[in-house]
Amino acid sequence: MFKRTLTREQTPVRFSFAALRSRPFTLLWLGGIVSYIGTQIQLIGTAWLVIQSTHSVLLLGVLSLCSALPMIILPPFSGMLAEQVNPIIVLKWARGVQITLPLFIAFLLVSGHLQLWMLCVHASLVGVATAFSLPTNQTLLPSLVPREDVQSATALQATMFASASLVGPALGGLLLQPVGVAGLFLADALSTLAVFLPLFGLHGISALEKEKMQPLISQMIDGLRSILQHRPLPTLLLMAICLSLLQGGSQVLLPMFAQAQFHVGADGYGWLRTASGAGAVLSGLMLGAVGNIRRKASFIVGATLLQASALLFFAHVSFYGLALLLICLAGFLGTVASALVQTQLYLFAPESIRSRTMALYVVALVGFNAIGGMIGGSLAEASSCSQAMTWIVGVLGAGMLLFKLSLSQGETMGRARSSER
């Protein structure tokens, strides 16, 4: 197992965005950028509406938890569903729901009938749709690009989210005053069309053939057992959870930092989110261009610790310009770590359990991001934003060091077994 993986990591470095040679991948990638820009625009409106109405970071955390629960519970099921039915059909249904929901919320806002509990229901339903769309997207990746282009594709996928974080918050902050929150929800619905329409041009992709259909619970148990038997996979998934908790816990605090510490309005909050996205885009483009990187585990932990340090300084500065620089650096380092974790999961996971492994990765990526938001909001409600950030950074930084030691021990054992053979 380890010997084969080490051989893959010794492949020649590729200095190009090789995954973009695949037209289906490129169409879905560009559509995903537009769609997630719309999502970020809508999130800016939602966050500002809640803060202005209630002045409660905790309620923002509750909204995050509402979206997180479906994305924690459902991705293992959706990952197996993507293996058994045509993943394009799953994506069409999920994207259709993601178009309909924000249109309904925009109507409620315009008519004056929206209540805060309705936002919780909306967040939960969006979480259900996302729980099916994201793992299915991950499952499609090996069908869209050659195996040697997987790291390029995963890095470019990271820039898809990062580009949305770069452009979306800035547009949301600029559009909030002229079009209102309802206009931002409408923009979210329209942007999803960019990733919905290309699905009708994808052909020749079908469900994986199974020799014998097993009951759903049996498949889940077998999949989890197989993942646990491949030593690096659980540690990598725990690393992804740490990264997501750190990201979610820090991002949910940004509206209060903008309002209480830096005394900037919606535009200033949008630029904080944009600065974070700018760093993320730069790191994603760098990884996509450089190609394969050796000693990925060390890079993951090093980048995470530096990201934690940047967030710690950010929490205790009062100069807005310096805060923009620090949050940009944190976005850069966080994306480096996340993209390398995803690449390692692709390389270590056998093809037979890759879909279920990536489904669990989506749980870590999205579900625990929202849980991090809930934790950050609760800590800020009990103390302050600065103290909440300090606790989050300290605990998760220590956790990453422990996981690095575990992963290094596994790699050492793998080399010893390979030499014995």
Coordinates of C-alpha atoms in Angstrom, one line a residue:
M1 CA 0.0 0.0 0.0
F2 CA 2.6 2.5 1.1
K3 CA 5.1 1.4 -1.5
R4 CA 2.7 2.1 -4.4
T5 CA 1.8 5.5 -3.0
L6 CA 5.4 6.6 -2.5
T7 CA 6.0 5.7 -6.2
R8 CA 3.2 8.0 -7.3
E9 CA 4.7 10.9 -5.3
Q10 CA 7.9 10.5 -7.2
T11 CA 6.3 11.3 -10.6
P12 CA 7.8 14.2 -12.5
V13 CA 6.6 17.7 -11.6
R14 CA 4.0 19.2 -14.0
F15 CA 4.2 22.9 -14.6
S16 CA 0.8 23.5 -16.2
F17 CA -2.9 23.7 -15.4
A18 CA -3.2 20.3 -17.0
A19 CA -6.8 19.6 -15.9
L20 CA -8.1 22.5 -18.0
R21 CA -7.4 20.4 -21.1
S22 CA -10.5 18.5 -20.2
R23 CA -13.5 20.4 -21.6
P24 CA -16.1 18.9 -19.3
F25 CA -14.0 19.6 -16.3
T26 CA -13.4 23.2 -17.5
L27 CA -17.1 23.9 -18.0
L28 CA -18.1 22.6 -14.6
W29 CA -15.2 24.4 -13.0
L30 CA -16.1 27.8 -14.5
G31 CA -19.8 27.2 -13.7
G32 CA -18.9 26.3 -10.2
I33 CA -17.0 29.6 -9.8
V34 CA -20.0 31.6 -10.9
S35 CA -22.3 29.5 -8.7
Y36 CA -20.3 29.8 -5.6
I37 CA -19.8 33.5 -6.2
G38 CA -23.6 33.8 -6.0
T39 CA -23.6 31.7 -2.8
Q40 CA -21.0 34.0 -1.2
I41 CA -23.1 37.0 -2.2
Q42 CA -26.1 35.5 -0.5
L43 CA -24.2 34.6 2.6
I44 CA -23.0 38.3 2.9
G45 CA -26.6 39.4 2.9
T46 CA -27.7 36.7 5.4
A47 CA -24.9 37.4 7.8
W48 CA -25.5 41.2 7.7
L49 CA -29.3 40.8 8.1
V50 CA -28.8 38.6 11.2
I51 CA -26.2 40.9 12.8
Q52 CA -28.2 44.0 12.1
S53 CA -31.4 42.5 13.4
T54 CA -30.2 40.6 16.4
H55 CA -26.5 41.6 17.1
S56 CA -25.9 37.9 17.8
V57 CA -23.0 35.9 16.5
L58 CA -24.5 32.9 18.2
L59 CA -27.5 33.0 15.8
L60 CA -25.1 33.0 12.9
G61 CA -23.6 29.9 14.5
V62 CA -27.1 28.4 14.7
L63 CA -27.6 29.0 11.0
S64 CA -24.3 27.3 10.3
L65 CA -25.3 24.3 12.4
C66 CA -28.6 24.0 10.5
S67 CA -26.8 23.7 7.3
A68 CA -24.1 21.5 8.8
L69 CA -26.3 18.7 10.2
P70 CA -27.5 17.4 6.8
M71 CA -23.9 17.7 5.4
I72 CA -22.7 15.5 8.3
I73 CA -25.4 12.9 8.1
L74 CA -26.1 12.6 4.4
P75 CA -22.8 12.6 2.4
P76 CA -22.0 8.9 3.2
F77 CA -25.4 8.0 1.7
S78 CA -25.0 10.4 -1.3
G79 CA -21.5 9.0 -2.0
M80 CA -22.9 5.5 -2.3
L81 CA -25.9 6.8 -4.3
A82 CA -23.4 8.4 -6.8
E83 CA -21.9 4.9 -7.2
Q84 CA -25.2 3.3 -8.0
V85 CA -27.1 5.7 -10.1
N86 CA -26.1 8.2 -12.8
P87 CA -24.3 11.0 -10.9
I88 CA -25.5 13.6 -13.5
I89 CA -29.1 12.9 -12.5
V90 CA -28.2 13.4 -8.8
L91 CA -26.5 16.7 -9.7
K92 CA -29.5 18.0 -11.8
W93 CA -31.9 17.4 -8.9
A94 CA -29.6 19.0 -6.3
R95 CA -28.9 22.0 -8.5
G96 CA -32.6 22.5 -9.2
V97 CA -33.3 22.7 -5.5
Q98 CA -30.4 25.1 -5.0
I99 CA -32.1 27.4 -7.6
T100 CA -35.6 27.2 -6.2
L101 CA -34.8 27.8 -2.5
P102 CA -33.2 31.3 -2.8
L103 CA -35.9 32.4 -5.2
F104 CA -38.5 31.5 -2.5
I105 CA -36.6 33.4 0.2
A106 CA -36.3 36.5 -2.1
F107 CA -40.0 36.4 -2.5
L108 CA -40.6 36.3 1.2
L109 CA -38.2 39.2 1.8
V110 CA -39.9 41.4 -0.9
S111 CA -43.4 40.5 0.5
G112 CA -42.3 41.2 4.1
H113 CA -43.2 37.8 5.4
L114 CA -39.7 36.5 6.2
Q115 CA -39.0 35.4 9.7
L116 CA -35.7 34.3 11.2
W117 CA -36.8 30.7 11.7
M118 CA -37.4 30.5 8.0
L119 CA -33.7 31.2 7.4
C120 CA -32.9 28.2 9.6
V121 CA -35.3 26.0 7.4
H122 CA -33.7 27.5 4.3
A123 CA -30.2 26.7 5.6
S124 CA -31.2 23.1 6.4
L125 CA -32.7 22.5 3.0
V126 CA -29.7 24.0 1.2
G127 CA -27.5 21.7 3.4
V128 CA -29.5 18.7 2.2
A129 CA -29.0 19.7 -1.5
T130 CA -25.3 20.4 -0.9
A131 CA -24.9 17.1 0.9
F132 CA -25.8 15.4 -2.4
S133 CA -24.1 17.7 -4.9
L134 CA -20.6 18.0 -3.4
P135 CA -19.8 14.3 -2.9
T136 CA -21.2 13.6 -6.4
N137 CA -18.9 16.3 -7.8
Q138 CA -16.0 14.6 -6.1
T139 CA -17.0 11.2 -7.5
L140 CA -17.1 12.7 -11.0
L141 CA -13.5 14.0 -10.9
P142 CA -11.7 10.7 -12.0
S143 CA -14.1 10.5 -14.9
L144 CA -13.3 14.1 -16.1
V145 CA -9.5 14.2 -16.0
P146 CA -6.7 11.7 -16.4
R147 CA -5.2 10.3 -13.2
E148 CA -1.9 12.2 -13.6
D149 CA -3.9 15.5 -13.6
V150 CA -5.7 14.8 -10.3
Q151 CA -3.6 17.2 -8.2
S152 CA -4.0 19.9 -10.9
A153 CA -7.8 19.3 -10.8
T154 CA -8.0 19.4 -7.0
A155 CA -5.9 22.6 -6.8
L156 CA -8.2 24.2 -9.4
Q157 CA -11.2 23.0 -7.5
A158 CA -9.8 24.7 -4.4
T159 CA -9.5 27.9 -6.4
M160 CA -13.2 27.5 -7.4
F161 CA -14.2 28.0 -3.7
A162 CA -11.4 30.5 -3.2
S163 CA -12.4 32.6 -6.2
A164 CA -15.9 32.8 -4.9
S165 CA -14.5 34.0 -1.6
L166 CA -12.5 36.6 -3.5
V167 CA -15.3 38.0 -5.7
G168 CA -18.5 37.1 -3.9
P169 CA -18.1 39.0 -0.6
A170 CA -16.9 42.1 -2.4
L171 CA -19.9 42.0 -4.8
G172 CA -22.2 41.3 -1.9
G173 CA -20.9 44.2 0.1
L174 CA -21.2 46.6 -2.9
L175 CA -24.7 45.3 -3.9
L176 CA -26.2 45.1 -0.4
Q177 CA -27.3 48.7 -0.2
P178 CA -28.6 49.2 -3.8
V179 CA -30.4 45.9 -4.3
G180 CA -31.0 44.8 -0.7
V181 CA -30.9 41.3 0.8
A182 CA -33.6 40.0 -1.5
G183 CA -31.5 41.0 -4.5
L184 CA -28.6 39.0 -3.2
F185 CA -30.8 35.9 -2.9
L186 CA -32.0 36.4 -6.4
A187 CA -28.3 36.7 -7.6
D188 CA -27.6 33.3 -5.8
A189 CA -30.4 31.6 -7.7
L190 CA -29.4 33.0 -11.1
S191 CA -25.7 32.1 -10.6
T192 CA -26.5 28.5 -10.0
L193 CA -27.7 28.2 -13.6
A194 CA -24.0 28.5 -14.6
V195 CA -23.3 25.1 -13.1
F196 CA -26.8 23.6 -13.8
L197 CA -26.9 24.1 -17.6
P198 CA -23.5 22.4 -18.4
L199 CA -24.8 19.2 -16.8
F200 CA -27.0 18.7 -19.9
G201 CA -23.9 18.5 -22.1
L202 CA -22.2 15.7 -20.2
H203 CA -22.6 12.3 -21.8
G204 CA -21.0 8.8 -21.3
I205 CA -20.9 9.1 -17.5
S206 CA -23.0 6.5 -15.6
A207 CA -23.1 4.7 -12.3
L208 CA -20.4 2.3 -11.4
E209 CA -21.3 -1.3 -12.1
K210 CA -21.8 -3.5 -9.1
E211 CA -21.5 -7.3 -9.0
K212 CA -24.0 -7.6 -6.2
M213 CA -26.1 -4.8 -4.6
Q214 CA -25.6 -4.8 -0.8
P215 CA -28.0 -3.2 1.7
L216 CA -27.3 0.4 2.4
I217 CA -26.2 -0.1 6.1
S218 CA -23.9 -3.0 5.1
Q219 CA -22.3 -0.8 2.4
M220 CA -21.7 2.0 5.0
I221 CA -20.1 -0.4 7.5
D222 CA -17.9 -2.1 4.8
G223 CA -16.8 1.3 3.5
L224 CA -15.9 2.6 7.0
R225 CA -14.1 -0.6 7.8
S226 CA -12.1 -0.3 4.6
I227 CA -11.2 3.3 5.3
L228 CA -10.0 2.5 8.8
Q229 CA -7.8 -0.3 7.4
H230 CA -5.9 2.2 5.3
R231 CA -3.9 3.9 8.1
P232 CA -3.3 7.3 6.5
L233 CA -7.0 7.9 5.6
P234 CA -8.4 8.4 9.1
T235 CA -5.6 10.8 10.0
L236 CA -6.0 12.8 6.8
L237 CA -9.8 13.1 7.5
L238 CA -9.1 14.3 11.0
M239 CA -6.7 16.9 9.6
A240 CA -9.5 18.0 7.2
I241 CA -11.8 18.3 10.2
C242 CA -9.3 20.5 12.0
L243 CA -8.9 22.7 9.0
S244 CA -12.6 23.1 8.5
L245 CA -13.2 23.9 12.2
L246 CA -10.5 26.6 12.0
Q247 CA -11.9 28.0 8.8
G248 CA -15.5 28.0 10.0
G249 CA -14.7 29.3 13.5
S250 CA -12.7 32.3 12.1
Q251 CA -15.1 33.2 9.2
V252 CA -18.2 33.4 11.4
L253 CA -16.4 36.0 13.6
L254 CA -15.6 38.4 10.7
P255 CA -18.9 40.4 10.7
M256 CA -18.4 41.2 14.4
F257 CA -14.8 42.1 13.9
A258 CA -15.9 44.4 11.1
Q259 CA -18.5 46.0 13.3
A260 CA -17.0 46.1 16.8
Q261 CA -13.2 46.1 16.4
F262 CA -12.6 47.8 13.0
H263 CA -15.8 49.9 12.9
V264 CA -16.4 49.4 9.2
G265 CA -19.8 48.6 7.6
A266 CA -21.0 46.1 5.2
D267 CA -18.4 47.2 2.6
G268 CA -15.6 46.7 5.1
Y269 CA -16.9 43.2 6.0
G270 CA -17.1 42.4 2.3
W271 CA -13.4 43.4 1.8
L272 CA -12.3 41.3 4.8
R273 CA -13.9 38.3 3.1
T274 CA -12.4 39.4 -0.2
A275 CA -8.9 39.6 1.2
S276 CA -9.2 36.1 2.6
G277 CA -10.4 34.9 -0.8
A278 CA -7.5 36.7 -2.6
G279 CA -5.0 34.7 -0.6
A280 CA -6.8 31.5 -1.3
V281 CA -6.9 32.1 -5.0
L282 CA -3.2 32.8 -5.1
S283 CA -2.3 29.6 -3.3
G284 CA -4.7 27.5 -5.5
L285 CA -3.2 28.9 -8.6
M286 CA 0.3 28.3 -7.3
L287 CA -0.4 24.7 -6.5
G288 CA -2.1 24.2 -9.8
A289 CA 0.9 25.5 -11.7
V290 CA 3.6 23.8 -9.6
G291 CA 2.2 20.3 -9.8
N292 CA 3.3 17.6 -7.4
I293 CA 4.8 18.5 -4.0
R294 CA 6.8 16.0 -1.9
R295 CA 6.5 15.8 1.9
K296 CA 2.9 16.9 1.7
A297 CA 2.2 16.1 5.4
S298 CA 4.9 18.5 6.5
F299 CA 3.5 21.2 4.2
I300 CA 0.0 20.6 5.5
V301 CA 0.9 21.0 9.2
G302 CA 3.4 23.9 8.5
A303 CA 0.8 25.8 6.5
T304 CA -1.9 25.3 9.2
L305 CA 0.3 26.5 12.0
L306 CA 1.3 29.6 10.0
Q307 CA -2.4 30.2 9.2
A308 CA -3.2 29.9 12.9
S309 CA -0.5 32.4 13.7
A310 CA -1.8 34.9 11.2
L311 CA -5.3 34.6 12.6
L312 CA -4.0 35.1 16.1
F313 CA -2.3 38.4 15.1
F314 CA -5.5 39.4 13.2
A315 CA -7.6 39.0 16.3
H316 CA -5.5 41.4 18.3
V317 CA -4.8 44.3 15.8
S318 CA -6.8 47.4 15.5
F319 CA -5.4 48.7 12.2
Y320 CA -7.8 47.7 9.4
G321 CA -5.2 47.7 6.7
L322 CA -3.0 45.3 8.6
A323 CA -6.0 43.1 9.3
L324 CA -6.7 42.8 5.6
L325 CA -3.1 41.7 5.0
L326 CA -3.2 39.1 7.8
I327 CA -6.6 37.6 6.7
C328 CA -5.2 37.4 3.1
L329 CA -2.2 35.5 4.4
A330 CA -4.5 33.2 6.4
G331 CA -6.5 32.5 3.3
F332 CA -3.4 31.6 1.3
L333 CA -2.0 29.2 3.9
G334 CA -5.4 27.6 4.6
T335 CA -6.0 26.8 1.0
V336 CA -2.5 25.3 0.7
A337 CA -3.2 22.9 3.5
S338 CA -6.7 22.0 2.3
A339 CA -5.7 21.3 -1.3
L340 CA -2.8 19.0 -0.2
V341 CA -5.1 17.1 2.2
Q342 CA -7.6 16.5 -0.6
T343 CA -4.7 15.4 -3.0
Q344 CA -3.4 12.9 -0.4
L345 CA -6.9 11.4 0.1
Y346 CA -7.1 10.9 -3.7
L347 CA -3.7 9.2 -3.8
F348 CA -4.1 7.0 -0.8
A349 CA -7.7 5.9 -1.2
P350 CA -8.1 2.7 -3.4
E351 CA -10.6 3.2 -6.2
S352 CA -13.1 0.8 -4.6
I353 CA -13.6 3.1 -1.7
R354 CA -12.7 6.5 -3.2
S355 CA -16.3 7.7 -3.5
R356 CA -17.0 7.0 0.2
T357 CA -13.7 8.5 1.3
M358 CA -14.4 11.7 -0.6
A359 CA -18.0 11.7 0.8
L360 CA -16.5 11.7 4.3
Y361 CA -14.1 14.4 3.2
V362 CA -17.1 16.5 2.2
V363 CA -18.5 16.0 5.8
A364 CA -15.2 17.3 7.1
L365 CA -15.0 20.1 4.6
V366 CA -18.5 21.5 4.8
G367 CA -20.2 20.0 7.8
F368 CA -17.4 20.7 10.3
N369 CA -16.9 24.2 8.8
A370 CA -20.4 25.0 10.0
I371 CA -19.8 23.3 13.3
G372 CA -16.7 25.5 13.7
G373 CA -19.0 28.5 13.0
M374 CA -21.3 27.4 15.8
I375 CA -18.3 26.9 18.2
G376 CA -16.9 30.3 17.3
G377 CA -20.2 32.1 17.7
S378 CA -20.8 30.4 21.1
L379 CA -17.3 31.4 22.4
A380 CA -17.7 35.0 21.1
E381 CA -21.1 35.2 22.8
A382 CA -19.6 34.1 26.1
S383 CA -16.4 36.2 25.9
S384 CA -15.3 38.3 22.9
C385 CA -14.4 37.8 19.3
S386 CA -10.6 38.1 20.1
Q387 CA -10.7 35.6 22.9
A388 CA -12.8 33.2 20.8
M389 CA -10.3 33.4 18.0
T390 CA -7.4 32.7 20.4
W391 CA -9.1 29.6 21.8
I392 CA -9.9 28.2 18.4
V393 CA -6.4 28.8 17.0
G394 CA -4.7 27.3 20.1
V395 CA -6.7 24.1 20.3
L396 CA -6.8 23.3 16.6
G397 CA -3.1 24.1 16.1
A398 CA -2.2 21.6 18.9
G399 CA -4.5 19.0 17.2
M400 CA -2.7 19.3 13.9
L401 CA 0.7 18.7 15.5
L402 CA -0.7 15.4 17.0
F403 CA -2.1 14.3 13.7
K404 CA 1.2 15.0 11.9
L405 CA 3.0 12.8 14.4
S406 CA 0.5 10.0 13.8
L407 CA 0.8 10.4 10.0
S408 CA 4.6 10.4 10.1
Q409 CA 4.6 7.2 12.2
G410 CA 2.3 5.6 9.6
E411 CA 4.6 6.6 6.7
T412 CA 7.7 5.3 8.6
M413 CA 5.9 1.9 9.2
G414 CA 5.0 1.8 5.5
R415 CA 8.6 2.3 4.4
A416 CA 9.8 -0.4 6.9
R417 CA 7.3 -2.9 5.4
S418 CA 8.3 -2.0 1.9
S419 CA 12.0 -2.6 2.7
E420 CA 11.2 -5.9 4.3
R421 CA 9.5 -7.0 1.1

